[in-house]
PDB file of C-alpha atoms in Angstrom:
ATOM      1  CA  UNK A   1       0.000   0.000   0.000  1.00 61.00           C
ATOM      2  CA  UNK A   2       2.862   2.368   0.813  1.00 69.00           C
ATOM      3  CA  UNK A   3       4.542   2.137  -2.598  1.00 74.00           C
ATOM      4  CA  UNK A   4       1.450   3.045  -4.685  1.00 72.00           C
ATOM      5  CA  UNK A   5       0.697   5.998  -2.386  1.00 78.00           C
ATOM      6  CA  UNK A   6       4.285   7.255  -2.627  1.00 83.00           C
ATOM      7  CA  UNK A   7       4.264   6.925  -6.424  1.00 82.00           C
ATOM      8  CA  UNK A   8       0.931   8.770  -6.598  1.00 82.00           C
ATOM      9  CA  UNK A   9       2.195  11.665  -4.460  1.00 84.00           C
ATOM     10  CA  UNK A  10       5.399  12.059  -6.491  1.00 86.00           C
ATOM     11  CA  UNK A  11       3.611  11.957  -9.858  1.00 87.00           C
ATOM     12  CA  UNK A  12       0.939  14.373  -8.604  1.00 86.00           C
ATOM     13  CA  UNK A  13       3.596  16.861  -7.441  1.00 82.00           C
ATOM     14  CA  UNK A  14       5.499  16.586 -10.745  1.00 83.00           C
ATOM     15  CA  UNK A  15       2.281  17.149 -12.702  1.00 82.00           C
ATOM     16  CA  UNK A  16       1.904  20.582 -11.105  1.00 82.00           C
ATOM     17  CA  UNK A  17       5.001  22.089 -12.702  1.00 79.00           C
ATOM     18  CA  UNK A  18       6.617  19.820 -15.320  1.00 80.00           C
ATOM     19  CA  UNK A  19       6.424  20.653 -19.051  1.00 78.00           C
ATOM     20  CA  UNK A  20       4.803  24.038 -18.527  1.00 76.00           C
ATOM     21  CA  UNK A  21       4.792  26.793 -21.172  1.00 75.00           C
ATOM     22  CA  UNK A  22       5.723  29.218 -18.380  1.00 77.00           C
ATOM     23  CA  UNK A  23       8.699  28.244 -16.173  1.00 78.00           C
ATOM     24  CA  UNK A  24       7.348  26.818 -12.913  1.00 78.00           C
ATOM     25  CA  UNK A  25       9.564  25.342 -10.218  1.00 77.00           C
ATOM     26  CA  UNK A  26       8.772  22.708  -7.641  1.00 77.00           C
ATOM     27  CA  UNK A  27       8.893  25.411  -4.963  1.00 80.00           C
ATOM     28  CA  UNK A  28       6.296  27.433  -6.896  1.00 78.00           C
ATOM     29  CA  UNK A  29       4.054  24.380  -6.961  1.00 80.00           C
ATOM     30  CA  UNK A  30       4.328  23.964  -3.187  1.00 80.00           C
ATOM     31  CA  UNK A  31       3.739  27.682  -2.487  1.00 80.00           C
ATOM     32  CA  UNK A  32       0.684  27.610  -4.743  1.00 78.00           C
ATOM     33  CA  UNK A  33      -0.890  25.112  -2.358  1.00 79.00           C
ATOM     34  CA  UNK A  34      -0.388  27.381   0.659  1.00 79.00           C
ATOM     35  CA  UNK A  35      -3.048  30.004   1.521  1.00 79.00           C
ATOM     36  CA  UNK A  36      -2.587  33.550   2.782  1.00 71.00           C
ATOM     37  CA  UNK A  37      -0.522  35.239   0.072  1.00 72.00           C
ATOM     38  CA  UNK A  38      -0.963  36.842  -3.341  1.00 72.00           C
ATOM     39  CA  UNK A  39       0.103  34.283  -5.949  1.00 77.00           C
ATOM     40  CA  UNK A  40       2.725  35.073  -8.552  1.00 80.00           C
ATOM     41  CA  UNK A  41       2.095  34.215 -12.213  1.00 82.00           C
ATOM     42  CA  UNK A  42       3.609  30.694 -11.931  1.00 80.00           C
ATOM     43  CA  UNK A  43       1.668  30.070  -8.717  1.00 80.00           C
ATOM     44  CA  UNK A  44      -1.576  31.306 -10.309  1.00 81.00           C
ATOM     45  CA  UNK A  45      -0.928  28.947 -13.231  1.00 85.00           C
ATOM     46  CA  UNK A  46      -0.655  26.041 -10.804  1.00 85.00           C
ATOM     47  CA  UNK A  47      -3.754  27.064  -8.827  1.00 84.00           C
ATOM     48  CA  UNK A  48      -6.063  27.719 -11.769  1.00 87.00           C
ATOM     49  CA  UNK A  49      -4.869  25.242 -14.416  1.00 86.00           C
ATOM     50  CA  UNK A  50      -2.462  22.552 -13.258  1.00 88.00           C
ATOM     51  CA  UNK A  51      -4.014  21.739  -9.864  1.00 89.00           C
ATOM     52  CA  UNK A  52      -7.615  21.181 -11.043  1.00 91.00           C
ATOM     53  CA  UNK A  53      -6.404  19.115 -14.000  1.00 91.00           C
ATOM     54  CA  UNK A  54      -4.257  16.940 -11.749  1.00 91.00           C
ATOM     55  CA  UNK A  55      -7.072  16.478  -9.235  1.00 92.00           C
ATOM     56  CA  UNK A  56      -9.524  15.557 -11.997  1.00 93.00           C
ATOM     57  CA  UNK A  57      -6.997  13.052 -13.377  1.00 92.00           C
ATOM     58  CA  UNK A  58      -6.624  11.451  -9.927  1.00 92.00           C
ATOM     59  CA  UNK A  59     -10.382  11.273  -9.368  1.00 93.00           C
ATOM     60  CA  UNK A  60     -11.037   9.829 -12.825  1.00 93.00           C
ATOM     61  CA  UNK A  61      -8.228   7.304 -12.490  1.00 91.00           C
ATOM     62  CA  UNK A  62      -9.507   6.175  -9.091  1.00 92.00           C
ATOM     63  CA  UNK A  63     -13.106   5.966 -10.325  1.00 93.00           C
ATOM     64  CA  UNK A  64     -12.340   3.953 -13.458  1.00 92.00           C
ATOM     65  CA  UNK A  65      -9.942   1.666 -11.575  1.00 93.00           C
ATOM     66  CA  UNK A  66     -12.611   0.899  -8.972  1.00 93.00           C
ATOM     67  CA  UNK A  67     -15.210   0.382 -11.697  1.00 93.00           C
ATOM     68  CA  UNK A  68     -12.894  -2.026 -13.519  1.00 92.00           C
ATOM     69  CA  UNK A  69     -12.160  -3.976 -10.338  1.00 93.00           C
ATOM     70  CA  UNK A  70     -15.872  -4.273  -9.578  1.00 93.00           C
ATOM     71  CA  UNK A  71     -16.696  -5.421 -13.113  1.00 91.00           C
ATOM     72  CA  UNK A  72     -13.926  -8.026 -13.146  1.00 91.00           C
ATOM     73  CA  UNK A  73     -15.186  -9.382  -9.837  1.00 89.00           C
ATOM     74  CA  UNK A  74     -18.831  -9.317 -10.917  1.00 87.00           C
ATOM     75  CA  UNK A  75     -18.248 -11.101 -14.235  1.00 86.00           C
ATOM     76  CA  UNK A  76     -15.367 -13.344 -13.058  1.00 84.00           C
ATOM     77  CA  UNK A  77     -13.512 -12.119 -16.137  1.00 85.00           C
ATOM     78  CA  UNK A  78     -10.084 -10.495 -15.974  1.00 86.00           C
ATOM     79  CA  UNK A  79     -10.712  -8.771 -19.324  1.00 87.00           C
ATOM     80  CA  UNK A  80     -13.813  -6.919 -18.127  1.00 87.00           C
ATOM     81  CA  UNK A  81     -13.655  -3.119 -18.066  1.00 89.00           C
ATOM     82  CA  UNK A  82     -16.042  -0.211 -18.706  1.00 90.00           C
ATOM     83  CA  UNK A  83     -14.557   0.315 -22.166  1.00 88.00           C
ATOM     84  CA  UNK A  84     -14.628  -3.313 -23.354  1.00 88.00           C
ATOM     85  CA  UNK A  85     -18.124  -3.963 -21.999  1.00 88.00           C
ATOM     86  CA  UNK A  86     -19.689  -1.040 -23.820  1.00 88.00           C
ATOM     87  CA  UNK A  87     -20.427   1.190 -20.828  1.00 89.00           C
ATOM     88  CA  UNK A  88     -18.069   3.973 -21.920  1.00 90.00           C
ATOM     89  CA  UNK A  89     -19.368   4.029 -25.486  1.00 90.00           C
ATOM     90  CA  UNK A  90     -23.004   3.973 -24.353  1.00 90.00           C
ATOM     91  CA  UNK A  91     -22.375   6.908 -22.038  1.00 88.00           C
ATOM     92  CA  UNK A  92     -20.538   8.732 -24.830  1.00 88.00           C
ATOM     93  CA  UNK A  93     -23.430   8.192 -27.249  1.00 89.00           C
ATOM     94  CA  UNK A  94     -25.909   9.557 -24.713  1.00 88.00           C
ATOM     95  CA  UNK A  95     -23.695  12.608 -24.188  1.00 84.00           C
ATOM     96  CA  UNK A  96     -23.280  13.210 -27.920  1.00 85.00           C
ATOM     97  CA  UNK A  97     -27.027  12.960 -28.559  1.00 86.00           C
ATOM     98  CA  UNK A  98     -27.738  15.326 -25.678  1.00 84.00           C
ATOM     99  CA  UNK A  99     -25.231  17.884 -26.948  1.00 80.00           C
ATOM    100  CA  UNK A 100     -26.628  17.672 -30.472  1.00 79.00           C
ATOM    101  CA  UNK A 101     -30.349  17.697 -29.635  1.00 79.00           C
ATOM    102  CA  UNK A 102     -30.634  19.830 -26.507  1.00 71.00           C
ATOM    103  CA  UNK A 103     -31.700  23.436 -27.268  1.00 61.00           C
ATOM    104  CA  UNK A 104     -29.847  24.660 -24.167  1.00 67.00           C
ATOM    105  CA  UNK A 105     -26.412  23.624 -22.832  1.00 66.00           C
ATOM    106  CA  UNK A 106     -26.460  20.822 -20.269  1.00 65.00           C
ATOM    107  CA  UNK A 107     -23.807  20.779 -17.561  1.00 65.00           C
ATOM    108  CA  UNK A 108     -22.957  19.534 -14.087  1.00 66.00           C
ATOM    109  CA  UNK A 109     -24.724  16.601 -12.473  1.00 68.00           C
ATOM    110  CA  UNK A 110     -27.306  16.480 -15.266  1.00 75.00           C
ATOM    111  CA  UNK A 111     -24.534  15.393 -17.627  1.00 77.00           C
ATOM    112  CA  UNK A 112     -23.372  12.739 -15.172  1.00 79.00           C
ATOM    113  CA  UNK A 113     -26.920  11.402 -14.892  1.00 83.00           C
ATOM    114  CA  UNK A 114     -27.362  11.320 -18.676  1.00 84.00           C
ATOM    115  CA  UNK A 115     -24.026   9.542 -19.139  1.00 85.00           C
ATOM    116  CA  UNK A 116     -24.890   7.032 -16.402  1.00 86.00           C
ATOM    117  CA  UNK A 117     -28.244   6.314 -18.077  1.00 88.00           C
ATOM    118  CA  UNK A 118     -26.565   5.787 -21.451  1.00 88.00           C
ATOM    119  CA  UNK A 119     -23.990   3.493 -19.898  1.00 89.00           C
ATOM    120  CA  UNK A 120     -26.736   1.623 -18.060  1.00 89.00           C
ATOM    121  CA  UNK A 121     -28.722   0.963 -21.227  1.00 90.00           C
ATOM    122  CA  UNK A 122     -25.651  -0.296 -23.082  1.00 90.00           C
ATOM    123  CA  UNK A 123     -24.595  -2.478 -20.132  1.00 88.00           C
ATOM    124  CA  UNK A 124     -28.095  -3.967 -19.974  1.00 88.00           C
ATOM    125  CA  UNK A 125     -27.924  -4.785 -23.688  1.00 89.00           C
ATOM    126  CA  UNK A 126     -24.483  -6.366 -23.293  1.00 88.00           C
ATOM    127  CA  UNK A 127     -25.646  -8.504 -20.366  1.00 84.00           C
ATOM    128  CA  UNK A 128     -28.695  -9.613 -22.361  1.00 84.00           C
ATOM    129  CA  UNK A 129     -26.807 -10.390 -25.576  1.00 81.00           C
ATOM    130  CA  UNK A 130     -23.847 -11.945 -23.777  1.00 72.00           C
ATOM    131  CA  UNK A 131     -25.874 -14.165 -21.470  1.00 69.00           C
ATOM    132  CA  UNK A 132     -24.779 -12.278 -18.372  1.00 63.00           C
ATOM    133  CA  UNK A 133     -28.062 -12.927 -16.564  1.00 61.00           C
ATOM    134  CA  UNK A 134     -27.689 -16.699 -16.832  1.00 62.00           C
ATOM    135  CA  UNK A 135     -26.290 -18.745 -13.968  1.00 54.00           C
ATOM    136  CA  UNK A 136     -23.647 -20.194 -16.301  1.00 53.00           C
ATOM    137  CA  UNK A 137     -22.064 -17.207 -17.983  1.00 60.00           C
ATOM    138  CA  UNK A 138     -19.935 -17.475 -21.103  1.00 65.00           C
ATOM    139  CA  UNK A 139     -17.124 -15.052 -20.264  1.00 69.00           C
ATOM    140  CA  UNK A 140     -15.861 -14.766 -23.825  1.00 76.00           C
ATOM    141  CA  UNK A 141     -19.367 -14.176 -25.174  1.00 83.00           C
ATOM    142  CA  UNK A 142     -19.884 -11.307 -22.724  1.00 84.00           C
ATOM    143  CA  UNK A 143     -16.680  -9.577 -23.843  1.00 85.00           C
ATOM    144  CA  UNK A 144     -17.521 -10.090 -27.527  1.00 87.00           C
ATOM    145  CA  UNK A 145     -20.985  -8.630 -26.955  1.00 88.00           C
ATOM    146  CA  UNK A 146     -19.392  -5.626 -25.253  1.00 88.00           C
ATOM    147  CA  UNK A 147     -16.933  -5.049 -28.088  1.00 89.00           C
ATOM    148  CA  UNK A 148     -19.698  -5.343 -30.690  1.00 90.00           C
ATOM    149  CA  UNK A 149     -21.970  -2.908 -28.861  1.00 92.00           C
ATOM    150  CA  UNK A 150     -19.065  -0.492 -28.338  1.00 91.00           C
ATOM    151  CA  UNK A 151     -18.442  -0.434 -32.083  1.00 91.00           C
ATOM    152  CA  UNK A 152     -22.154   0.086 -32.761  1.00 93.00           C
ATOM    153  CA  UNK A 153     -22.423   2.952 -30.256  1.00 91.00           C
ATOM    154  CA  UNK A 154     -19.315   4.641 -31.652  1.00 90.00           C
ATOM    155  CA  UNK A 155     -20.765   4.356 -35.162  1.00 90.00           C
ATOM    156  CA  UNK A 156     -23.963   6.065 -33.982  1.00 91.00           C
ATOM    157  CA  UNK A 157     -21.861   8.728 -32.272  1.00 88.00           C
ATOM    158  CA  UNK A 158     -20.021   9.448 -35.519  1.00 87.00           C
ATOM    159  CA  UNK A 159     -23.335   9.677 -37.370  1.00 88.00           C
ATOM    160  CA  UNK A 160     -24.416  12.209 -34.754  1.00 85.00           C
ATOM    161  CA  UNK A 161     -21.260  14.200 -35.499  1.00 82.00           C
ATOM    162  CA  UNK A 162     -22.104  14.269 -39.198  1.00 83.00           C
ATOM    163  CA  UNK A 163     -25.704  15.346 -38.629  1.00 82.00           C
ATOM    164  CA  UNK A 164     -24.994  17.953 -35.947  1.00 77.00           C
ATOM    165  CA  UNK A 165     -22.388  20.098 -37.690  1.00 73.00           C
ATOM    166  CA  UNK A 166     -22.834  23.033 -35.305  1.00 74.00           C
ATOM    167  CA  UNK A 167     -21.806  20.879 -32.351  1.00 70.00           C
ATOM    168  CA  UNK A 168     -19.358  18.615 -34.184  1.00 71.00           C
ATOM    169  CA  UNK A 169     -16.128  20.263 -33.025  1.00 74.00           C
ATOM    170  CA  UNK A 170     -17.105  20.284 -29.359  1.00 73.00           C
ATOM    171  CA  UNK A 171     -18.297  16.681 -29.454  1.00 76.00           C
ATOM    172  CA  UNK A 172     -15.212  15.507 -31.352  1.00 78.00           C
ATOM    173  CA  UNK A 173     -12.878  17.291 -28.913  1.00 77.00           C
ATOM    174  CA  UNK A 174     -14.687  15.712 -25.983  1.00 77.00           C
ATOM    175  CA  UNK A 175     -14.652  12.240 -27.593  1.00 79.00           C
ATOM    176  CA  UNK A 176     -10.857  12.379 -27.774  1.00 78.00           C
ATOM    177  CA  UNK A 177     -10.822  12.108 -23.978  1.00 78.00           C
ATOM    178  CA  UNK A 178      -8.546  13.921 -21.572  1.00 82.00           C
ATOM    179  CA  UNK A 179      -8.361  16.484 -18.785  1.00 85.00           C
ATOM    180  CA  UNK A 180      -6.763  19.407 -20.641  1.00 83.00           C
ATOM    181  CA  UNK A 181     -10.019  21.371 -20.381  1.00 84.00           C
ATOM    182  CA  UNK A 182     -10.713  20.517 -16.710  1.00 86.00           C
ATOM    183  CA  UNK A 183     -11.526  23.285 -14.223  1.00 88.00           C
ATOM    184  CA  UNK A 184     -12.458  23.489 -10.554  1.00 90.00           C
ATOM    185  CA  UNK A 185     -16.116  22.955 -11.451  1.00 89.00           C
ATOM    186  CA  UNK A 186     -15.203  19.493 -12.741  1.00 89.00           C
ATOM    187  CA  UNK A 187     -13.396  18.719  -9.488  1.00 91.00           C
ATOM    188  CA  UNK A 188     -16.509  19.565  -7.448  1.00 91.00           C
ATOM    189  CA  UNK A 189     -18.614  17.497  -9.851  1.00 89.00           C
ATOM    190  CA  UNK A 190     -16.454  14.379  -9.448  1.00 91.00           C
ATOM    191  CA  UNK A 191     -15.510  14.659  -5.780  1.00 92.00           C
ATOM    192  CA  UNK A 192     -18.952  13.898  -4.241  1.00 92.00           C
ATOM    193  CA  UNK A 193     -19.328  10.857  -6.497  1.00 91.00           C
ATOM    194  CA  UNK A 194     -15.947   9.430  -5.493  1.00 92.00           C
ATOM    195  CA  UNK A 195     -16.387  10.289  -1.803  1.00 92.00           C
ATOM    196  CA  UNK A 196     -19.770   8.548  -1.823  1.00 93.00           C
ATOM    197  CA  UNK A 197     -18.750   5.475  -3.818  1.00 92.00           C
ATOM    198  CA  UNK A 198     -15.384   4.636  -2.246  1.00 92.00           C
ATOM    199  CA  UNK A 199     -16.634   3.945   1.327  1.00 93.00           C
ATOM    200  CA  UNK A 200     -19.471   1.796  -0.027  1.00 93.00           C
ATOM    201  CA  UNK A 201     -17.030  -0.214  -2.157  1.00 92.00           C
ATOM    202  CA  UNK A 202     -14.684  -0.734   0.795  1.00 92.00           C
ATOM    203  CA  UNK A 203     -17.573  -1.909   2.978  1.00 93.00           C
ATOM    204  CA  UNK A 204     -18.377  -4.530   0.329  1.00 91.00           C
ATOM    205  CA  UNK A 205     -14.812  -5.897   0.250  1.00 90.00           C
ATOM    206  CA  UNK A 206     -15.547  -9.055   2.269  1.00 89.00           C
ATOM    207  CA  UNK A 207     -18.577  -9.921   0.135  1.00 90.00           C
ATOM    208  CA  UNK A 208     -16.541  -9.265  -3.010  1.00 89.00           C
ATOM    209  CA  UNK A 209     -13.908 -11.709  -1.750  1.00 87.00           C
ATOM    210  CA  UNK A 210     -16.579 -14.398  -1.523  1.00 86.00           C
ATOM    211  CA  UNK A 211     -17.994 -13.458  -4.926  1.00 84.00           C
ATOM    212  CA  UNK A 212     -14.484 -13.643  -6.371  1.00 82.00           C
ATOM    213  CA  UNK A 213     -14.307 -17.332  -5.433  1.00 79.00           C
ATOM    214  CA  UNK A 214     -17.644 -18.285  -6.998  1.00 76.00           C
ATOM    215  CA  UNK A 215     -21.298 -17.313  -6.949  1.00 76.00           C
ATOM    216  CA  UNK A 216     -22.259 -20.579  -5.261  1.00 79.00           C
ATOM    217  CA  UNK A 217     -19.715 -20.068  -2.470  1.00 77.00           C
ATOM    218  CA  UNK A 218     -20.933 -16.540  -1.852  1.00 78.00           C
ATOM    219  CA  UNK A 219     -24.572 -17.699  -1.784  1.00 78.00           C
ATOM    220  CA  UNK A 220     -23.781 -20.576   0.586  1.00 81.00           C
ATOM    221  CA  UNK A 221     -22.057 -18.193   3.013  1.00 80.00           C
ATOM    222  CA  UNK A 222     -25.050 -15.886   3.164  1.00 82.00           C
ATOM    223  CA  UNK A 223     -24.323 -13.215   0.559  1.00 82.00           C
ATOM    224  CA  UNK A 224     -27.448 -11.724  -1.007  1.00 87.00           C
ATOM    225  CA  UNK A 225     -26.275 -12.023  -4.614  1.00 86.00           C
ATOM    226  CA  UNK A 226     -29.086 -10.075  -6.360  1.00 86.00           C
ATOM    227  CA  UNK A 227     -28.665  -7.144  -3.985  1.00 90.00           C
ATOM    228  CA  UNK A 228     -24.864  -7.237  -4.247  1.00 89.00           C
ATOM    229  CA  UNK A 229     -24.993  -7.313  -8.058  1.00 88.00           C
ATOM    230  CA  UNK A 230     -27.441  -4.399  -8.076  1.00 89.00           C
ATOM    231  CA  UNK A 231     -25.185  -2.325  -5.808  1.00 92.00           C
ATOM    232  CA  UNK A 232     -22.108  -3.130  -7.919  1.00 91.00           C
ATOM    233  CA  UNK A 233     -23.876  -2.194 -11.145  1.00 90.00           C
ATOM    234  CA  UNK A 234     -25.175   1.073  -9.683  1.00 91.00           C
ATOM    235  CA  UNK A 235     -21.720   1.997  -8.375  1.00 92.00           C
ATOM    236  CA  UNK A 236     -20.085   1.209 -11.721  1.00 92.00           C
ATOM    237  CA  UNK A 237     -22.613   3.290 -13.659  1.00 90.00           C
ATOM    238  CA  UNK A 238     -22.299   6.171 -11.193  1.00 90.00           C
ATOM    239  CA  UNK A 239     -18.499   6.212 -11.385  1.00 91.00           C
ATOM    240  CA  UNK A 240     -18.259   5.745 -15.149  1.00 90.00           C
ATOM    241  CA  UNK A 241     -21.034   8.243 -15.880  1.00 88.00           C
ATOM    242  CA  UNK A 242     -19.343  10.945 -13.823  1.00 88.00           C
ATOM    243  CA  UNK A 243     -15.980  10.288 -15.502  1.00 89.00           C
ATOM    244  CA  UNK A 244     -17.325  10.219 -19.056  1.00 88.00           C
ATOM    245  CA  UNK A 245     -19.282  13.438 -18.519  1.00 84.00           C
ATOM    246  CA  UNK A 246     -16.077  15.251 -17.530  1.00 87.00           C
ATOM    247  CA  UNK A 247     -13.260  13.658 -19.534  1.00 87.00           C
ATOM    248  CA  UNK A 248     -14.924  11.739 -22.345  1.00 83.00           C
ATOM    249  CA  UNK A 249     -14.671   7.982 -22.949  1.00 85.00           C
ATOM    250  CA  UNK A 250     -11.245   7.322 -21.399  1.00 84.00           C
ATOM    251  CA  UNK A 251     -10.329   3.690 -22.070  1.00 79.00           C
ATOM    252  CA  UNK A 252      -8.118   0.960 -20.587  1.00 85.00           C
ATOM    253  CA  UNK A 253      -7.622   2.462 -17.100  1.00 89.00           C
ATOM    254  CA  UNK A 254     -10.389   0.202 -15.845  1.00 87.00           C
ATOM    255  CA  UNK A 255      -8.732  -2.769 -17.546  1.00 88.00           C
ATOM    256  CA  UNK A 256      -5.074  -2.290 -16.593  1.00 91.00           C
ATOM    257  CA  UNK A 257      -5.133  -0.802 -13.084  1.00 90.00           C
ATOM    258  CA  UNK A 258      -6.937  -3.732 -11.384  1.00 90.00           C
ATOM    259  CA  UNK A 259      -4.226  -6.079 -12.684  1.00 90.00           C
ATOM    260  CA  UNK A 260      -1.500  -3.783 -11.337  1.00 89.00           C
ATOM    261  CA  UNK A 261      -3.326  -3.579  -8.008  1.00 88.00           C
ATOM    262  CA  UNK A 262      -3.521  -7.360  -7.750  1.00 88.00           C
ATOM    263  CA  UNK A 263       0.170  -7.587  -8.659  1.00 88.00           C
ATOM    264  CA  UNK A 264       1.039  -5.282  -5.736  1.00 86.00           C
ATOM    265  CA  UNK A 265      -1.592  -6.319  -3.190  1.00 84.00           C
ATOM    266  CA  UNK A 266      -2.585  -9.902  -3.976  1.00 83.00           C
ATOM    267  CA  UNK A 267      -6.167 -11.040  -4.494  1.00 86.00           C
ATOM    268  CA  UNK A 268      -7.717  -9.892  -1.214  1.00 86.00           C
ATOM    269  CA  UNK A 269     -10.272  -7.228  -2.162  1.00 89.00           C
ATOM    270  CA  UNK A 270      -9.643  -5.451   1.155  1.00 87.00           C
ATOM    271  CA  UNK A 271      -6.195  -4.615  -0.225  1.00 88.00           C
ATOM    272  CA  UNK A 272      -6.912  -4.534  -3.965  1.00 89.00           C
ATOM    273  CA  UNK A 273      -9.658  -1.892  -3.770  1.00 89.00           C
ATOM    274  CA  UNK A 274      -7.638   0.750  -1.842  1.00 88.00           C
ATOM    275  CA  UNK A 275      -4.587   0.168  -4.057  1.00 86.00           C
ATOM    276  CA  UNK A 276      -6.740   0.545  -7.186  1.00 81.00           C
TER     277      UNK A 276
END
């Protein structure tokens, strides 16, 4: 646990001043975090641009990593992730349609809700097509269904770009994914979601350990599987929807980070989830 935290702190500090158009030192980055003084130009750059972007990157990384860990546990498939199972692309399609069709701009938690709904619909379709609701799941079929639906949703998103020329540039820029446009408003949009979801996920760690062994083992030991699956799905959609609404359909974090977490912390979810 100590090594990932140390790496995170070092990378976060470096992100505040490295590769800046205006020279910013490490001392400037530290002073920018301290209250009670008038910031210089480098310090103002850190406070208004670099710091919110870095915080958004941390929150999105944590959210997608947790979502990926939950999905891999739920489906018993180490290849499961929000991007491969179609949740990201469904959320992106919902966002693109909203941007193209809404007469007024939509922002804040409304966007997160719309993205979560789009991701939920696509995830429901993937589970139906891939046999995810059956007691004997075909893991490969579920992934293939997710990849197919992702391609279909991205095709519809591109059609939306062609039909909504006035909004095409904004949608295309957002679809590229990233945090270069992030501001403090995005931090406050993501923070409540992460602060709410993380404690719930950690409280479920013991049940997730049982689910990780097998569904039958978890059921035998008293785990309410339908309720646990519902909570996991709601948490995943909440986390992914919030991330997609801010940074676009960022891929592969939810796939790779859980494997790195298990490499560092083993297979105990009480350790894997915090490391993720």
